[in-house]
XYZ file of C-alpha atoms in Angstrom:
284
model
C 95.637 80.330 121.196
C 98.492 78.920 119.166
C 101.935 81.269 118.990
C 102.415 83.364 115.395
C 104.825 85.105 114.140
C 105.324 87.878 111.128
C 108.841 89.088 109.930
C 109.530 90.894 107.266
C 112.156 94.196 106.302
C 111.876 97.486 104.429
C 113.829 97.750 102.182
C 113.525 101.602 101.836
C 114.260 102.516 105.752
C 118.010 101.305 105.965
C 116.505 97.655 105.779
C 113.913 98.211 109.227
C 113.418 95.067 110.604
C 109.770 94.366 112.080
C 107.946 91.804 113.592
C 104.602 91.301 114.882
C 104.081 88.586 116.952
C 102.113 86.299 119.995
C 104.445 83.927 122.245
C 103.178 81.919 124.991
C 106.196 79.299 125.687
C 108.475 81.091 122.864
C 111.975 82.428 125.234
C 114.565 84.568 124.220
C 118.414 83.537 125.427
C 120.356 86.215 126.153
C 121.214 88.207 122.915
C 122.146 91.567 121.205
C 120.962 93.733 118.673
C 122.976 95.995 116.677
C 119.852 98.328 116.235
C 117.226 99.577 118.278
C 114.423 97.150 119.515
C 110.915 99.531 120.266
C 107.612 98.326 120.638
C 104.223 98.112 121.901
C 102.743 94.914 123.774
C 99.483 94.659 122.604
C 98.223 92.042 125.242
C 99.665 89.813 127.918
C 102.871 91.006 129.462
C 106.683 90.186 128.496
C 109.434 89.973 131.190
C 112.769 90.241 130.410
C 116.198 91.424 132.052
C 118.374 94.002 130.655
C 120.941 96.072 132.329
C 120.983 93.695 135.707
C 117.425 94.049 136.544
C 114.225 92.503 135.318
C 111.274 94.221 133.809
C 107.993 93.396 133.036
C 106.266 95.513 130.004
C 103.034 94.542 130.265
C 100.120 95.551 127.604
C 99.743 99.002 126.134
C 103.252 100.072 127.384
C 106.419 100.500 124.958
C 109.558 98.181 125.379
C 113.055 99.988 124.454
C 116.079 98.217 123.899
C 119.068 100.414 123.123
C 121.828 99.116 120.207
C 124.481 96.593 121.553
C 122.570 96.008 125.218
C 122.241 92.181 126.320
C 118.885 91.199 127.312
C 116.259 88.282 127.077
C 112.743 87.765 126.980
C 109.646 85.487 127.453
C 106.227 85.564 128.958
C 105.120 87.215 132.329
C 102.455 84.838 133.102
C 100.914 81.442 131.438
C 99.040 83.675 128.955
C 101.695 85.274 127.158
C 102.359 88.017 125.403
C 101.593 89.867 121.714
C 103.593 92.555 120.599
C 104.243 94.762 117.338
C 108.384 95.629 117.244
C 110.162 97.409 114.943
C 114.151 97.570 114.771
C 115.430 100.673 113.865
C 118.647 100.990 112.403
C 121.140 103.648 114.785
C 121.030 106.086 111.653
C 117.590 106.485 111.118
C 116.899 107.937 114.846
C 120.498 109.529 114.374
C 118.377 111.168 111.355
C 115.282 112.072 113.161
C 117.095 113.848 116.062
C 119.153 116.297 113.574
C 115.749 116.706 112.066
C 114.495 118.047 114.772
C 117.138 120.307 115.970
C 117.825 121.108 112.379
C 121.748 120.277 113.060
C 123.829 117.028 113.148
C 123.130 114.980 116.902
C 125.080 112.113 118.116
C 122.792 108.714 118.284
C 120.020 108.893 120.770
C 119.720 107.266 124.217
C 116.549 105.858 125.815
C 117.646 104.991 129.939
C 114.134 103.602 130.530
C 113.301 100.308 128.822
C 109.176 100.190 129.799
C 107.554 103.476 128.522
C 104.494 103.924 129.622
C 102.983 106.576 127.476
C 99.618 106.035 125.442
C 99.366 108.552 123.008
C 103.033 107.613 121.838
C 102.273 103.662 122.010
C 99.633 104.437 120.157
C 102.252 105.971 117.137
C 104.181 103.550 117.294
C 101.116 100.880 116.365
C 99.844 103.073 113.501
C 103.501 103.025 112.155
C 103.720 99.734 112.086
C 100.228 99.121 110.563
C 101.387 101.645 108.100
C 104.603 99.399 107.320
C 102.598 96.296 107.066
C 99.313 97.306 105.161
C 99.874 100.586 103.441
C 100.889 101.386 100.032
C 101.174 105.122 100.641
C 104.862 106.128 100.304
C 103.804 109.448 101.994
C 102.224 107.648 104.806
C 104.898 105.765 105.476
C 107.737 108.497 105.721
C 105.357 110.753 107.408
C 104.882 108.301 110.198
C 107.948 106.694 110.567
C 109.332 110.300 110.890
C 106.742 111.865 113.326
C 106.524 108.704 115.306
C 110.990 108.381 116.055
C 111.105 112.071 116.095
C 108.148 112.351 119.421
C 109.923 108.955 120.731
C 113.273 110.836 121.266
C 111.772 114.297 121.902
C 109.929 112.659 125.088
C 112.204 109.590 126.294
C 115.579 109.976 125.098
C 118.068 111.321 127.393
C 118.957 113.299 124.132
C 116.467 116.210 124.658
C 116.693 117.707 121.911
C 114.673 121.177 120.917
C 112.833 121.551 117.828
C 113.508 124.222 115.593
C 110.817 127.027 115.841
C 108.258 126.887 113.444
C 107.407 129.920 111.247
C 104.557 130.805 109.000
C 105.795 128.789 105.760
C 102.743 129.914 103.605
C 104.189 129.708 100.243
C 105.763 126.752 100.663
C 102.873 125.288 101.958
C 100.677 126.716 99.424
C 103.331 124.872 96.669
C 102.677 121.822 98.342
C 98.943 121.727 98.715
C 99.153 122.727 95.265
C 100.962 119.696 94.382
C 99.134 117.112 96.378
C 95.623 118.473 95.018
C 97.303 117.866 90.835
C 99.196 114.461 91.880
C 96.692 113.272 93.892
C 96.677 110.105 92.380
C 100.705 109.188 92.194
C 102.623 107.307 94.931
C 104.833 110.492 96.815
C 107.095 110.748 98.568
C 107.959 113.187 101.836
C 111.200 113.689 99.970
C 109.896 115.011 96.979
C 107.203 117.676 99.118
C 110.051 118.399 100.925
C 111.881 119.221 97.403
C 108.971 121.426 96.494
C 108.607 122.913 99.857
C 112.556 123.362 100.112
C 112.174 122.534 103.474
C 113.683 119.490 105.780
C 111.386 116.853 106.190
C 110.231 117.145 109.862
C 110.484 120.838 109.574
C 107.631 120.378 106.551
C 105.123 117.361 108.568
C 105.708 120.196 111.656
C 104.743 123.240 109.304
C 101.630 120.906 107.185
C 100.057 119.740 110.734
C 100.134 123.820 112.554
C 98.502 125.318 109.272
C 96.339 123.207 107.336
C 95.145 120.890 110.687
C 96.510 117.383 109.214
C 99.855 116.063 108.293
C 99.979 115.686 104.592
C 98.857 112.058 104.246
C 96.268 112.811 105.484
C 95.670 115.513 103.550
C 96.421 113.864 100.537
C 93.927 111.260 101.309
C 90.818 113.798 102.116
C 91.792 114.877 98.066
C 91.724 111.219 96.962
C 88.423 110.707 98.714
C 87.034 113.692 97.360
C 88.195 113.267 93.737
C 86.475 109.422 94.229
C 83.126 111.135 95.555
C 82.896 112.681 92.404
C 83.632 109.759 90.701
C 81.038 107.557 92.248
C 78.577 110.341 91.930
C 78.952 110.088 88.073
C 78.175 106.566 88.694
C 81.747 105.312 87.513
C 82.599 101.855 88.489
C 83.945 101.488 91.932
C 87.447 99.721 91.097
C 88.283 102.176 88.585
C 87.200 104.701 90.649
C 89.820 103.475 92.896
C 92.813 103.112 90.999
C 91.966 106.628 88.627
C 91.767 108.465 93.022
C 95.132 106.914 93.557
C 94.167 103.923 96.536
C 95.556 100.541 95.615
C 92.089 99.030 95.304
C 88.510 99.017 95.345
C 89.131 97.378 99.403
C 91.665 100.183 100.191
C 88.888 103.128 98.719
C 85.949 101.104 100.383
C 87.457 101.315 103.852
C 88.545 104.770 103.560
C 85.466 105.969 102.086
C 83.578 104.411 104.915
C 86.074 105.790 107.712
C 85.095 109.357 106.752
C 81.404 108.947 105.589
C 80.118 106.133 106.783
C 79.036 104.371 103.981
C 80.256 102.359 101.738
C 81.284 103.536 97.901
C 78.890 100.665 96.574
C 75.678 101.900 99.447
C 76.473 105.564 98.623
C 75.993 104.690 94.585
C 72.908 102.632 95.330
C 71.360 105.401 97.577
C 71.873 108.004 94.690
C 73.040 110.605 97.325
C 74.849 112.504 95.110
C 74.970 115.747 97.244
C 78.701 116.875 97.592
C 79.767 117.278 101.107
C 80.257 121.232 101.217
C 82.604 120.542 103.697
C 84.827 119.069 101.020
C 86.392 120.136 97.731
C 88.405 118.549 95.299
C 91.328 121.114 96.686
C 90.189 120.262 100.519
C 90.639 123.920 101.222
């Protein structure tokens, strides 16, 4: 299988760098990064040395390399390696840490470069998914937040303790209020936290204990709905799509099919036009 490589940068996240790649020969000289270097090997293994010993990472475990550290890399074996990274700048998990202590923090500190830790690896590849294939501003912050905030909470030598969380109802309420009119614009965590008047992580901790899902995907459980309705009228499905607020008729079939199990273009056909009483265009 030939070697590939995907770079790219977002803009929006104090230019994060990320890459998603497969070496098999590829071999990194000794080298710095000014940011942090995190990610998940997907298959194969990758050695490298950092701090005067050599580690092997191999596949479903989480590679940390801390700003400013000198450190290489290739394959373990003949078969190489595939790997999602992301390069945080220093302020963003500077950011997340005082988010979760709800007061400033100096930049975090990760002593162990090879995490092994599923549920987080498993984050870390949905944020990066996110960063590559979704559209959803809300998705985006929501994961990149939750995902650096759990990564320092569990493996930085920064432990810091989250702020308490309290019942929040009105400012919940405001929120799910907002999410069920705008359904269909591209938000931001900022602006929910705006409404909320809360801090961000303080808000995606407060969403998950009381409605039971962080707010994208909340927000997309009202899309899907709204489009339900939609298709039930017998609307066409691209404008079905764009009128719920997904980015296409792809982006509303796969959703669609994640939670029902059916395509929008089967479930028109079919004529099952029986609303899920599970769901409501509020998702209450």
């Amino acid at each position: 299988m030939p070697e590939k490589v995907k770079f790219w940068r977002e803009p929006r996240f104090c230019n994060l760098e990320l890459l998603r790649a497969r070496y098999i020969t590829h071999s990194f000289c000794r080298h710095t990064h000014d940011t942090f270097a995190i990610g998940v090997i997907q298959h194969g293994a990758e050695e490298f040395s950092y701090r005067g010993a050599t580690h092997v990472a191999p596949a479903g475990s989480i590679a940390v390399i801390n700003p400013g550290e000198v450190h290489t890399g290739h394959a373990a074996n003949e078969k190489g390696w595939a790997y999602r990274m992301l390069y945080p700048d220093v302020q963003l998990l500077q950011q997340a840490a005082s988010e979760i202590s709800q007061q400033p923090q100096t930049i975090p500190y990760f002593p162990v470069p090879v995490v092994h830790d599923p549920s987080l690896a498993q984050l870390i590849l949905n944020l990066h998914i996110a960063l590559e294939e979704s559209t959803s501003q809300l998705e985006q912050d929501s994961r990149l937040l939750w995902t650096m905030a759990q990564m320092i909470a569990r493996h930085a030598d920064l432990r810091t303790h989250a702020y308490r969380v309290g019942h929040e109802s009105e400012p919940i309420r405001r929120v799910r209020e907002y999410l069920d009119t705008h359904y269909a614009d591209n938000i931001s965590l900022d602006e929910l936290g705006a409404i909320a008047n809360l801090s961000s992580f303080y808000l995606l901790r407060t969403f998950r204990k009381q409605v039971g899902l962080p707010p994208h995907e909340y927000l997309n459980q009202v899309r899907l709905a709204h489009a339900k309705q939609q298709l039930a009228q017998g609307y066409p499905i691209a404008e079905v799509a764009i009128a719920a607020g997904f980015s296409d008729q792809s982006h509303l079939t796969r959703q669609f099919k994640r939670i029902w199990g059916v395509t929008p273009g089967h479930y028109q056909q079919k004529g099952n036009f029986i609303q899920d009483p599970s769901v409501s265009t509020s998702v209450r």
